Coordinates of C-alpha atoms in Angstrom, one line a residue:
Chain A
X624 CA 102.5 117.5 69.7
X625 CA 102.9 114.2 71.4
X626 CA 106.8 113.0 72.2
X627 CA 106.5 109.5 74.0
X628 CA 109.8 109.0 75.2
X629 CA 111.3 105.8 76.7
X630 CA 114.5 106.4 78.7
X631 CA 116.4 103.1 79.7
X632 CA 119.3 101.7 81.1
X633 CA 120.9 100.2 84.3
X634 CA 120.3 101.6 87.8
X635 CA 122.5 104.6 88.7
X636 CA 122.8 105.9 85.7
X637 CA 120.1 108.7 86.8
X638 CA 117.1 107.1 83.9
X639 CA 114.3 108.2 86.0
X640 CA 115.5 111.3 87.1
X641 CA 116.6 112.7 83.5
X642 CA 113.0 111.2 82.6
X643 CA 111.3 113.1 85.7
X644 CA 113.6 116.2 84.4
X645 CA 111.2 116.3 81.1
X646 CA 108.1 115.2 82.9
X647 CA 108.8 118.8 85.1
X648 CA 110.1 121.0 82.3
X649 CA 107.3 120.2 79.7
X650 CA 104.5 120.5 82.7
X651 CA 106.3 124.2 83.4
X652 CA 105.6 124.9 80.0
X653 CA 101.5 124.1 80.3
X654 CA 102.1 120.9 78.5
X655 CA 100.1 117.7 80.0
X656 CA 102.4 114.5 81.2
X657 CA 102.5 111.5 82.7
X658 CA 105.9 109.6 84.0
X659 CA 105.6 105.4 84.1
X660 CA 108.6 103.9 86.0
X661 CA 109.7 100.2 85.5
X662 CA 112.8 98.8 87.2
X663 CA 113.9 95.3 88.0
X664 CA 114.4 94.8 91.6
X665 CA 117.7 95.8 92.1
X666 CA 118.2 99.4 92.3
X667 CA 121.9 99.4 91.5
X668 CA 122.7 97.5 88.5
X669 CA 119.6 95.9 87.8
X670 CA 118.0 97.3 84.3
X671 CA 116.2 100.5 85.1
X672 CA 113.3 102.4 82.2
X673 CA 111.0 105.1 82.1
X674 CA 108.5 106.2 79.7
X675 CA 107.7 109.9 79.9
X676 CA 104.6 111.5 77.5
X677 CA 104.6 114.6 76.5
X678 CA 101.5 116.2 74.9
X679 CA 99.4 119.5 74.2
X680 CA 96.2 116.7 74.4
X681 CA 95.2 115.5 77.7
X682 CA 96.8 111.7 77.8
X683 CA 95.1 108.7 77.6
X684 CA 97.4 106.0 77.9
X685 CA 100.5 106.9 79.8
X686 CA 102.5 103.6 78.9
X687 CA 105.0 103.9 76.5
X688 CA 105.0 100.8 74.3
X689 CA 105.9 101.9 70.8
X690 CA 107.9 105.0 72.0
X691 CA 108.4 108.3 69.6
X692 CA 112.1 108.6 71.1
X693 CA 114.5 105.9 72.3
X694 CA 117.0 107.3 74.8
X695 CA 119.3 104.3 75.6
X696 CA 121.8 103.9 77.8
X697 CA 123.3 101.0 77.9
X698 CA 123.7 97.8 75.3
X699 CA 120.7 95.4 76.7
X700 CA 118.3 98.7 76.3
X701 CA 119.0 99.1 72.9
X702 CA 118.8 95.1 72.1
X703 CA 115.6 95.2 74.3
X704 CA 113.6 98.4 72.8
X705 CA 115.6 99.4 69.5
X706 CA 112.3 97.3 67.7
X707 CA 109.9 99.0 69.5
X708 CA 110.4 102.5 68.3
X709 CA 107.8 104.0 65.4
X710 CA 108.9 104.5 62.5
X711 CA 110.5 107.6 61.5
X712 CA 111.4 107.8 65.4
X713 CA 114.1 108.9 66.9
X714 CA 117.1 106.6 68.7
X715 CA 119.8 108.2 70.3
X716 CA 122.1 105.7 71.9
X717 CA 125.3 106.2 74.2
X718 CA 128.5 105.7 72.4
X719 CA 130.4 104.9 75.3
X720 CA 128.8 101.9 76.1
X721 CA 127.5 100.8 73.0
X722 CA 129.3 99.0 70.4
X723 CA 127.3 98.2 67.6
X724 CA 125.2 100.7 65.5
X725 CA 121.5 100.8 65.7
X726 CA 120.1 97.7 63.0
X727 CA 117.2 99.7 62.2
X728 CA 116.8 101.9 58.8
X729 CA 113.9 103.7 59.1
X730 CA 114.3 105.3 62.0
X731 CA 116.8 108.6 62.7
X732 CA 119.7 107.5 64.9
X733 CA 122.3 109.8 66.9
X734 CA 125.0 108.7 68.8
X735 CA 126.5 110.6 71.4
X736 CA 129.9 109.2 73.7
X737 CA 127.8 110.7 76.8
X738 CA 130.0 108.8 79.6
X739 CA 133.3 110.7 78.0
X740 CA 131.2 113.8 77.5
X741 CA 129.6 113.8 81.4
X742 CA 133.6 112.8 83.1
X743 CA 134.7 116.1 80.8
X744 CA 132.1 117.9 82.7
X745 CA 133.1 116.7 86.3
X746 CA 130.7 113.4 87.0
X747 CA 129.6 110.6 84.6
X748 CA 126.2 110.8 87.0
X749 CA 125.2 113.6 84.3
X750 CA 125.2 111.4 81.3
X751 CA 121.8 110.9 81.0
X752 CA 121.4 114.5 81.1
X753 CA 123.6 115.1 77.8
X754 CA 121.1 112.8 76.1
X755 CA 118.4 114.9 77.3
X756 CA 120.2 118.2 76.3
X757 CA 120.7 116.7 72.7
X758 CA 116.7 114.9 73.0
X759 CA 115.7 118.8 73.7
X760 CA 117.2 120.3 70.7
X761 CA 116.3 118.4 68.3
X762 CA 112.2 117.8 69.5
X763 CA 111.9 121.3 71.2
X764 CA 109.5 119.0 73.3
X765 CA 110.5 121.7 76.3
X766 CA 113.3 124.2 76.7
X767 CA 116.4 124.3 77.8
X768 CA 115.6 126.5 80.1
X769 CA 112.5 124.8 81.6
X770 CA 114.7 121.4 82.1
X771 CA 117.7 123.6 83.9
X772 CA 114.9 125.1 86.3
X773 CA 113.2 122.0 87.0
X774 CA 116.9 120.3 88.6
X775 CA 115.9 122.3 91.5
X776 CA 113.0 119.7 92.0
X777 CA 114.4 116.9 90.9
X778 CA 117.3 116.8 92.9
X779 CA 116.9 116.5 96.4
X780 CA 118.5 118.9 98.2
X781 CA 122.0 117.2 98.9
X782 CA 122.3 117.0 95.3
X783 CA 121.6 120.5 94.6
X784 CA 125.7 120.9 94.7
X785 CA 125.5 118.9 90.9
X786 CA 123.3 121.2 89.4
X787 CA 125.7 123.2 88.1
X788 CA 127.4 120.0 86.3
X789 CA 123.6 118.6 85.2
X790 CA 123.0 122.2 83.6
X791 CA 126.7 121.9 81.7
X792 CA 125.6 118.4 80.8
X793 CA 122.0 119.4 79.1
X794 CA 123.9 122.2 77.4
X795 CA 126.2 120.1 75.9
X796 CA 123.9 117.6 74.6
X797 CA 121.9 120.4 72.7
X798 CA 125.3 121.9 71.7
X799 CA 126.3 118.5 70.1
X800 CA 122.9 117.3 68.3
X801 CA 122.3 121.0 66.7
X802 CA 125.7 121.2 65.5
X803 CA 125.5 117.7 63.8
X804 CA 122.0 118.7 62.6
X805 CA 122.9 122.3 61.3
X806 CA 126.0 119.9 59.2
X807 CA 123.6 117.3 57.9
X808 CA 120.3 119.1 57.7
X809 CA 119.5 115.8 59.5
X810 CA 116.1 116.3 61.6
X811 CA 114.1 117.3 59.1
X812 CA 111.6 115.6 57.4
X813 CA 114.2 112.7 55.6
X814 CA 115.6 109.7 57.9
X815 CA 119.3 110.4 59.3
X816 CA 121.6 108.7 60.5
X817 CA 125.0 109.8 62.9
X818 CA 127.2 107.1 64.1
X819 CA 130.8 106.9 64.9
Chain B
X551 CA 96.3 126.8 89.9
X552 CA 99.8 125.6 90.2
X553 CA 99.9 122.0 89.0
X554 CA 102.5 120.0 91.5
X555 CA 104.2 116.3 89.7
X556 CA 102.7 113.9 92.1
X557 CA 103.4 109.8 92.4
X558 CA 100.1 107.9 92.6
X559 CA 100.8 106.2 96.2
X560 CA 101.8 109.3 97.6
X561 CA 98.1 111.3 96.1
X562 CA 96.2 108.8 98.2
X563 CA 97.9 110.1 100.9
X564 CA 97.7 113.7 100.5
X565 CA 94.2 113.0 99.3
X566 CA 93.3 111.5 102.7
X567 CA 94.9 114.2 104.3
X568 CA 93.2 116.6 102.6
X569 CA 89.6 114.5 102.8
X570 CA 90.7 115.5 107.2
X571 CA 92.1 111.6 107.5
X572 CA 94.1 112.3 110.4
X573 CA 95.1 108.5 111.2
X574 CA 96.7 105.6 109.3
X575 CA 97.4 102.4 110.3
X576 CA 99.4 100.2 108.0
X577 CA 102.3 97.7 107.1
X578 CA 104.3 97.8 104.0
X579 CA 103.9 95.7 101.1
X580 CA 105.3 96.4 97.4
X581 CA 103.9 98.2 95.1
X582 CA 102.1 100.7 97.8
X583 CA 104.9 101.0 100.2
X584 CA 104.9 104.4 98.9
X585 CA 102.0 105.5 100.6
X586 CA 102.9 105.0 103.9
X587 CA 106.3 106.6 103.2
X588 CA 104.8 109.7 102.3
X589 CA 102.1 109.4 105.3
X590 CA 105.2 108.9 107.6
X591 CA 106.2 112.3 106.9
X592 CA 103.0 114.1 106.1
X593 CA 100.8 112.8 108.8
X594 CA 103.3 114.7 111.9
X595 CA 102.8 117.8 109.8
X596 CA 98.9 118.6 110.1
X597 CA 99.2 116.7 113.7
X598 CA 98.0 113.4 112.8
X599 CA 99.1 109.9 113.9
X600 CA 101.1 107.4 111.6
X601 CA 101.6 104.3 113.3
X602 CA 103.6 101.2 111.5
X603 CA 101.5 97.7 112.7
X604 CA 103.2 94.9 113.5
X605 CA 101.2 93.1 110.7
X606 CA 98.1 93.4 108.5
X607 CA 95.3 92.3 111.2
X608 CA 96.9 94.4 113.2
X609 CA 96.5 97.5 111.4
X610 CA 93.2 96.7 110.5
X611 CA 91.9 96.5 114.1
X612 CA 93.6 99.5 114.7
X613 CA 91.6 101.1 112.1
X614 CA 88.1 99.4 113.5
X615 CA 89.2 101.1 117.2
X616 CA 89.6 103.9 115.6
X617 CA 86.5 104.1 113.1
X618 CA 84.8 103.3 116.7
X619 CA 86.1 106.1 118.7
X620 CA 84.5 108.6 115.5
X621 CA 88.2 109.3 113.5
X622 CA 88.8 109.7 110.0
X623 CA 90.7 106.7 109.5
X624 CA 92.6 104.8 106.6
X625 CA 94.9 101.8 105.9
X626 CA 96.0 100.9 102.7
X627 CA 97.9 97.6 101.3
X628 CA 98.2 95.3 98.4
X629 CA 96.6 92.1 97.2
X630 CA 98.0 89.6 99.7
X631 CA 98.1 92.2 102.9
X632 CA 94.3 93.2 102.3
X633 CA 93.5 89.1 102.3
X634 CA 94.9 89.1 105.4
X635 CA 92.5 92.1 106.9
X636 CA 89.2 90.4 105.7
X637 CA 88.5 89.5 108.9
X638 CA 88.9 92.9 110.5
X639 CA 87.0 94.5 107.0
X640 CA 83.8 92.3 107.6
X641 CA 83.7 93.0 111.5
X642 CA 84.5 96.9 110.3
X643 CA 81.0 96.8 107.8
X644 CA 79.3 94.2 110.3
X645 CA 79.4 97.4 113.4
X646 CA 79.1 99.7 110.5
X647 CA 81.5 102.1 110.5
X648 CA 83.4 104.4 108.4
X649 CA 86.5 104.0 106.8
X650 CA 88.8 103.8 104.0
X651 CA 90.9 101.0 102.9
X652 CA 93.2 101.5 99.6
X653 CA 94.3 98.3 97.6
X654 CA 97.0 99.0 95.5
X655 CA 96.6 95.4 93.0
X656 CA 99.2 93.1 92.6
X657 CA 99.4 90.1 90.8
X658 CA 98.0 86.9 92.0
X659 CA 96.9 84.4 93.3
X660 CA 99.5 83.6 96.4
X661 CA 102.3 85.6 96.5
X662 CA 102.1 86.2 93.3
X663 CA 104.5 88.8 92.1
X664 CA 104.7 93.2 92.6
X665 CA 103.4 93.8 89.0
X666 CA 100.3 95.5 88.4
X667 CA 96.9 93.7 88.1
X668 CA 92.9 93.7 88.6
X669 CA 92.6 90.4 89.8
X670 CA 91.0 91.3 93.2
X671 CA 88.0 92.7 91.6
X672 CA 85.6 89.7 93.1
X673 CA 87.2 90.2 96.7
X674 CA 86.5 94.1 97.0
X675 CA 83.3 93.8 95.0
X676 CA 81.9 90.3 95.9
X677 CA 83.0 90.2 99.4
X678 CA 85.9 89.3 100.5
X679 CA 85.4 88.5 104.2
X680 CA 82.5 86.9 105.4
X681 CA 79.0 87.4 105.7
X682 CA 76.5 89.4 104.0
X683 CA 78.1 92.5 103.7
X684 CA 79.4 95.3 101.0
X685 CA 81.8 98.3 100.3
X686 CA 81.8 100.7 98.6
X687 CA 84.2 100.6 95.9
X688 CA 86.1 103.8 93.9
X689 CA 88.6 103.1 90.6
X690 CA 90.5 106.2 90.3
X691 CA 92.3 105.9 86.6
X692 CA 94.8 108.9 87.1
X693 CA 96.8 110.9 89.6
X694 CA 94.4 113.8 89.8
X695 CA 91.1 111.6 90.7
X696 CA 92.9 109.9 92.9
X697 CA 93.1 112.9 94.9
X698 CA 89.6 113.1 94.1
X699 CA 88.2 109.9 94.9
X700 CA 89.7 110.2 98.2
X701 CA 87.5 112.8 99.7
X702 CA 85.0 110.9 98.2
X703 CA 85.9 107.9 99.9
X704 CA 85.5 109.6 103.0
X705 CA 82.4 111.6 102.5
X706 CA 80.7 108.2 101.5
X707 CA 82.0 106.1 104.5
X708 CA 80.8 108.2 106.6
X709 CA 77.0 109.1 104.5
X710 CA 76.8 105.8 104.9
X711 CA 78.6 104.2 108.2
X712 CA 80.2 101.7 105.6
X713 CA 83.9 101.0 104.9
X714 CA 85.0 102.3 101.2
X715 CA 87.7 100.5 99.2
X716 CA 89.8 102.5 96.6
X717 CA 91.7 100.0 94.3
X718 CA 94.5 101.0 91.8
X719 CA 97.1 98.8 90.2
X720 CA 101.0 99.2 90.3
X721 CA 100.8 101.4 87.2
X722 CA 98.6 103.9 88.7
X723 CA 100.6 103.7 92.5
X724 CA 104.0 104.2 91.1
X725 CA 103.3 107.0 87.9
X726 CA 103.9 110.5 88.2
X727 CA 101.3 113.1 86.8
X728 CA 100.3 116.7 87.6
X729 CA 98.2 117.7 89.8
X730 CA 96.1 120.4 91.0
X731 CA 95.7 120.5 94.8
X732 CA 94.7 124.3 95.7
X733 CA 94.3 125.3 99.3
X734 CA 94.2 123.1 102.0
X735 CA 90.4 122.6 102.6
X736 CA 88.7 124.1 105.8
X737 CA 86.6 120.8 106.8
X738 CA 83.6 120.6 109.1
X739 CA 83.6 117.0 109.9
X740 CA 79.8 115.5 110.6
X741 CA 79.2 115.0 114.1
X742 CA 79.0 110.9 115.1
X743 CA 76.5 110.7 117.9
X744 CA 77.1 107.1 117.5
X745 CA 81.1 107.5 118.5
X746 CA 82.3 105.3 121.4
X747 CA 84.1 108.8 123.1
X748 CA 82.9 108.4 126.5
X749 CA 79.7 109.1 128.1
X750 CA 80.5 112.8 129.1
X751 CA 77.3 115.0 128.0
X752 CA 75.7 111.8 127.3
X753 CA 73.4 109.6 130.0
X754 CA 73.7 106.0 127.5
X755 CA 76.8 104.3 126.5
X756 CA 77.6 104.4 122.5
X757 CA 78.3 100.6 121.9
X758 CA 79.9 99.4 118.7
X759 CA 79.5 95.7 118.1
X760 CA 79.3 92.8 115.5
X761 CA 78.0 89.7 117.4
X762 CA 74.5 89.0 117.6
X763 CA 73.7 85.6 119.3
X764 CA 70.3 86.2 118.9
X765 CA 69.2 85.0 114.8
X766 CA 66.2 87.1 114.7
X767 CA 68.0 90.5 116.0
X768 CA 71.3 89.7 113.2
X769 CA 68.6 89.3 110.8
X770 CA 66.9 93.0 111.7
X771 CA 70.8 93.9 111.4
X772 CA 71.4 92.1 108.1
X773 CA 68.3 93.9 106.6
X774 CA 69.4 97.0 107.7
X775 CA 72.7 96.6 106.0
X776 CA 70.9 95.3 103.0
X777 CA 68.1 98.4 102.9
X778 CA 71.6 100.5 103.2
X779 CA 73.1 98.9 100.0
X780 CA 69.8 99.5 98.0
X781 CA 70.5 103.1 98.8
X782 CA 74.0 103.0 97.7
X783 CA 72.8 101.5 94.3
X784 CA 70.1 103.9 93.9
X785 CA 71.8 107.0 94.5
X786 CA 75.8 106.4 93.9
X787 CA 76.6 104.8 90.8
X788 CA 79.3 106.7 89.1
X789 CA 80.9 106.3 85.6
X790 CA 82.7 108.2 82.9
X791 CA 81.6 108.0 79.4
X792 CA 83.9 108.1 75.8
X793 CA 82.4 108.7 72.2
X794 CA 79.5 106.5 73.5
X795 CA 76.5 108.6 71.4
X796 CA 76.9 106.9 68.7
X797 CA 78.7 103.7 69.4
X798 CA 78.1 100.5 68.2
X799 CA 81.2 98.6 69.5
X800 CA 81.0 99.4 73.4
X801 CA 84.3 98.8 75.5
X802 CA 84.3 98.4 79.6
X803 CA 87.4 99.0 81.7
X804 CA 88.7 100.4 85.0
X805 CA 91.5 102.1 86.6
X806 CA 94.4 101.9 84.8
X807 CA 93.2 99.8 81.8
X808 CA 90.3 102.3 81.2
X809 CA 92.7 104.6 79.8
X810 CA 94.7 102.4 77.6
X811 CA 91.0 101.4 76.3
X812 CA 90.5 104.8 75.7
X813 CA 93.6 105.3 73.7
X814 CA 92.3 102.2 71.5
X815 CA 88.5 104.1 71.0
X816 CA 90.8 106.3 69.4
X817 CA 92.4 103.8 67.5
X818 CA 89.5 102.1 66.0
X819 CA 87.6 105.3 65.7
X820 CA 90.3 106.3 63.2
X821 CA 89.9 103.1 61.6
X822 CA 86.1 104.0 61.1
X823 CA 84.4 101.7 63.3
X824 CA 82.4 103.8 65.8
X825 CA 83.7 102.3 69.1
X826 CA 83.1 104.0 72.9
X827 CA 83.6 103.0 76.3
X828 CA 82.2 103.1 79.6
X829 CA 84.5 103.6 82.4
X830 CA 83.3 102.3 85.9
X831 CA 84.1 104.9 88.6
X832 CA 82.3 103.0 91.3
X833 CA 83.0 99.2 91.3
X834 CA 80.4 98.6 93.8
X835 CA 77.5 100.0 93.2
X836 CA 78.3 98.5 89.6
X837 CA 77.0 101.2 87.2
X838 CA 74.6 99.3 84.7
X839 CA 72.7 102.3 84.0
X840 CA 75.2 103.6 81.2
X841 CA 75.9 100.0 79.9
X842 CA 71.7 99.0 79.1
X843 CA 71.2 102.5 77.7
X844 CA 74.1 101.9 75.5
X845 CA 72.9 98.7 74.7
X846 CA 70.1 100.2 72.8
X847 CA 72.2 101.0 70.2
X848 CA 75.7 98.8 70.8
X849 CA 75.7 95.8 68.6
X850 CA 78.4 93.9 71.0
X851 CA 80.7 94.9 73.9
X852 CA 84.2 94.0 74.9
X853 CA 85.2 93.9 78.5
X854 CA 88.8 94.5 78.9
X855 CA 90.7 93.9 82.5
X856 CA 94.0 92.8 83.7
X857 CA 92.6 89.4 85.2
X858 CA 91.1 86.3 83.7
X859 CA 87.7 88.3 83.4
X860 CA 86.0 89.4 86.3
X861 CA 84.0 92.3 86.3
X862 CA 82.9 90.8 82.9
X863 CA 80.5 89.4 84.8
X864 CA 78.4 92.2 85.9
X865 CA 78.3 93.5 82.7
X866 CA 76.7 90.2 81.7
X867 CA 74.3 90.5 84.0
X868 CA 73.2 94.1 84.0
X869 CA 72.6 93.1 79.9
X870 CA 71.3 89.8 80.8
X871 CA 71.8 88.2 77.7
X872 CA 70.6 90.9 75.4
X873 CA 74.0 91.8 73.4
X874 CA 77.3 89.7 73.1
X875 CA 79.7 90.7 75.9
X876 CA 83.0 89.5 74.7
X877 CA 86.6 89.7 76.8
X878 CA 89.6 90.5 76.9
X879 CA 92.6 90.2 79.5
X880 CA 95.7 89.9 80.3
X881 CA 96.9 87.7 83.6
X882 CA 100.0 87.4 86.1
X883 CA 101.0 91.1 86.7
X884 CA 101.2 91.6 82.7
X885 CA 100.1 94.5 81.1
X886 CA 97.7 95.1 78.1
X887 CA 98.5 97.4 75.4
X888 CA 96.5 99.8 73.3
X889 CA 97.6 97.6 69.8
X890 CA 96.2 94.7 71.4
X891 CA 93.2 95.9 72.9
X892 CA 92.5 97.5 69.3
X893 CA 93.1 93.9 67.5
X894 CA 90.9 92.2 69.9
X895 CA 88.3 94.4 69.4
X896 CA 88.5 94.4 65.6
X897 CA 88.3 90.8 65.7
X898 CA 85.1 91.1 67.1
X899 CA 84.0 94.0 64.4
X900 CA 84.6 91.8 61.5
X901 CA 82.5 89.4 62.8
X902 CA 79.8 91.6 63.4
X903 CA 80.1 93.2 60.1

């Protein structure tokens, strides 16, 4: 197994913690992983990306250019990286900022409104965390369970009040992408395709 | 062992503190800033000192005080801060005394910009400062050897009363990867009878110095120093080698870009040409040996680093002439990839072939 997953979008929309979140939860599982931040040099609303790899094999090269998974966030990430992914890779894409479809044809796309989905759960802070819910379900790169445990180190500990919210937001993402898979048989072996 | 997620910056820090580094002097400077965040905090907590300079030469005169006085002592900065302490470096290996300096690479020259780089492999391996001198230099390539290295760098500095340079890039500074850190260790520190601590129990003063007005007695100096690098090259080259056996396209690179080469052995392996590579661990001593043996078999070898090609140059001359050493590079804080390494090195296979 080796998920290399690239996690982008603007600055305080929580990109390298959801990506630490899967570095943690894979490495509680005995997987090997390595987490590669890049940000511009504004924290706040500059462009913000991770790469996280996730692998049974010790890693060699922990950068994430041609990443199995695209998580992005906002409309540059998905302009930036959308030609980067492998084929046969996986793009999921927020909906709620987003609006155009993904260009590409041969790769599996998912689109998830996570802003509206993360405000329904108390705090658009967690809508990185949907994507990493829905990422989850459909890779089984870690559990659900493993991710949930590991917000107790991600979040330092005057966050630890929006766990309960981060845990509602992971659950719903997995909720979302395994009922659209269960409907369209769509992460299997074939290239599939859920936009709005 | 439970594995911990550690960033690179702050595992040179809990390395040191682990290797019994109970002092660091420093000034920030992006990307290693990290470091002497974490130090800030870690360094009150097994009773050592952190102390913020005012400026780079500062901090490392406050390291050569304290490298004097017999402490385990570190700094740590990045490409343009550690120009600024040549001058305390050389005065640190001209009295001879241990410690450990960390150069976290940024892209050059001038101010250049925060993005990883290898560009300052002639300073830490060439020189640097003035004068005949050397350190010891150790390329950790991930999170877990940096912890490593640093004990290493400690143990060495003080084997040999020399200062000991560990280099990483941005990349390697700012990347989170497990860990295994165990118990803290119980250290027995060597004793330095050499220490300037007072003359208590002693009837001579200790008396650590670089200035010799006197040629003939800086020369008896210099060939000390110089009988103590011979030693250094005979007995601590270290390397890591990758599908080498049998390789007949040999690739070179350090730190960071090491294991983006590795991923491209890989690569080209796959694509059935039998590639390895030789990963310097120590920078200075240069480790030749593994690159002539390999050249008994190698038909060419590609040098990769993130500068315009410098340790390329030891490679040529530990072969000295005998196979092709071709390079590759990337400049200005960019980074290399494993596609591109592949194609560059396939270029040179079909040329072979």
């Amino acid at each position: 197994m080796l998920e290399e997953v690239l996690f982008a979008g603007f600055g305080g929309q929580g990109i390298l913690s959801s990506g630490m979140l899967l570095a943690y939860a894979a490495m509680a599982e005995g997987l090997h992983v390595a987490w590669v931040p890049s940000y511009g040099p504004e924290m706040r609303g500059g462009t913000a990306n991770c790469g996280v790899t996730v692998s049974d094999l010790p890693i060699s090269s922990p950068l994430v250019a041609e990443p199995t998974t695209l998580i992005a966030m906002n409309r540059p990430s998905l302009d930036r990286f959308e030609g980067d992914v492998v084929p046969g890779g996986l793009v999921l894409y927020n909906a709620s900022l987003i609006d155009r479809e993904v260009l590409r044809t041969d790769v599996r796309v998912l689109a998830v409104k996570a802003n509206e989905e993360a405000e329904r759960l108390g705090s658009v802070r967690v809508a990185t965390n949907v994507m990493l819910g829905a990422f989850l379900a459909i890779t089984g790169a870690a559990s659900l369970r493993s991710a949930a445990e590991a917000l107790q180190k991600v979040l330092p500990p005057h966050r630890h009040s929006l766990i309960p919210a981060n845990e509602r937001a992971l659950e719903a993402g997995a909720r979302i992408a395994s009922r659209i898979s269960s409907k369209l048989g769509l992460w299997g072996p074939g290239i599939g395709s859920v936009q709005p | 062992m439970d594995k911990v997620l550690m960033e690179g910056n702050a595992a040179f820090g809990e390395g040191a503190v682990r290797a019994g580094c109970r002092f660091f002097f420093g000034y920030p400077i992006t990307p290693q800033s990290e470091l002497p965040h974490y130090l800030a905090r870690r360094m009150p907590e097994v009773g050592g000192v952190y102390l913020q300079a005012e400026s780079e030469v500062a901090a490392i005169n406050m390291v050569y005080g304290a490298a004097a006085a017999g402490a385990r002592v570190m700094t740590a900065s990045s490409s343009p801060g550690i120009s600024l302490m040549q001058e305390g470096i050389s005065y640190i290996a001209g009295a001879e005394l241990p410690a450990v300096i960390v150069n976290i690479m940024r892209g050059g020259p001038g101010l250049g910009n925060i993005a990883p780089s290898q560009s300052d492999y002639f300073q830490v391996v060439k020189g640097g400062g003035h004068g005949d001198y050397r350190l010891l230099v150790l390329a950790p390539s991930s999170v877990q050897e940096i912890i490593d290295l640093m004990a290493v760098a400690f143990e060495l500095a003080d084997k040999y009363r020399n200062p000991t340079m560990v280099v990483g890039d941005g990349v390697l500074g700012q990347m989170m990867e497990p860990v295994e850190l165990g118990p803290m260790p119980d250290l027995v520190l060597p004793a330095k009878a050499w220490a300037t601590t007072g003359t208590a129990g002693r009837n001579t003063r200790n008396i650590v110095n670089s200035l010799y007005i006197q040629p003939e007695e800086l020369e008896k100096v210099n060939l000390r120093l110089q009988a103590k690098y011979s030693q250094m090259a005979k007995e601590e080259k270290r390397w890591e080698e990758y599908r080498l056996d049998d390789a007949a396209l040999v690739l070179l690179a350090f730190g960071m870009v090491a294991r983006i080469a590795k991923a491209a052995v890989d690569k080209l392996r796959a694509a059935g040409i039998p590639a390895g590579l030789i990963r310097p661990i120590t920078l200075y001593p240069f480790p030749d040996i593994p690159v002539t043996q390999a050249a008994e078999r190698a038909k060419a070898f590609l040098v990769v680093e993130m500068n315009a090609g410098q340790m390329v140059e030891d490679v040529r001359l530990a072969l000295c002439g005998q196979r092709p050493v071709h390079f590759y590079g990337r400049t200005g804080g960019v980074l290399t990839s494993v596609a591109e390494v592949t194609g560059a090195a396939k270029e040179i296979w079909e040329v072979i072939e």
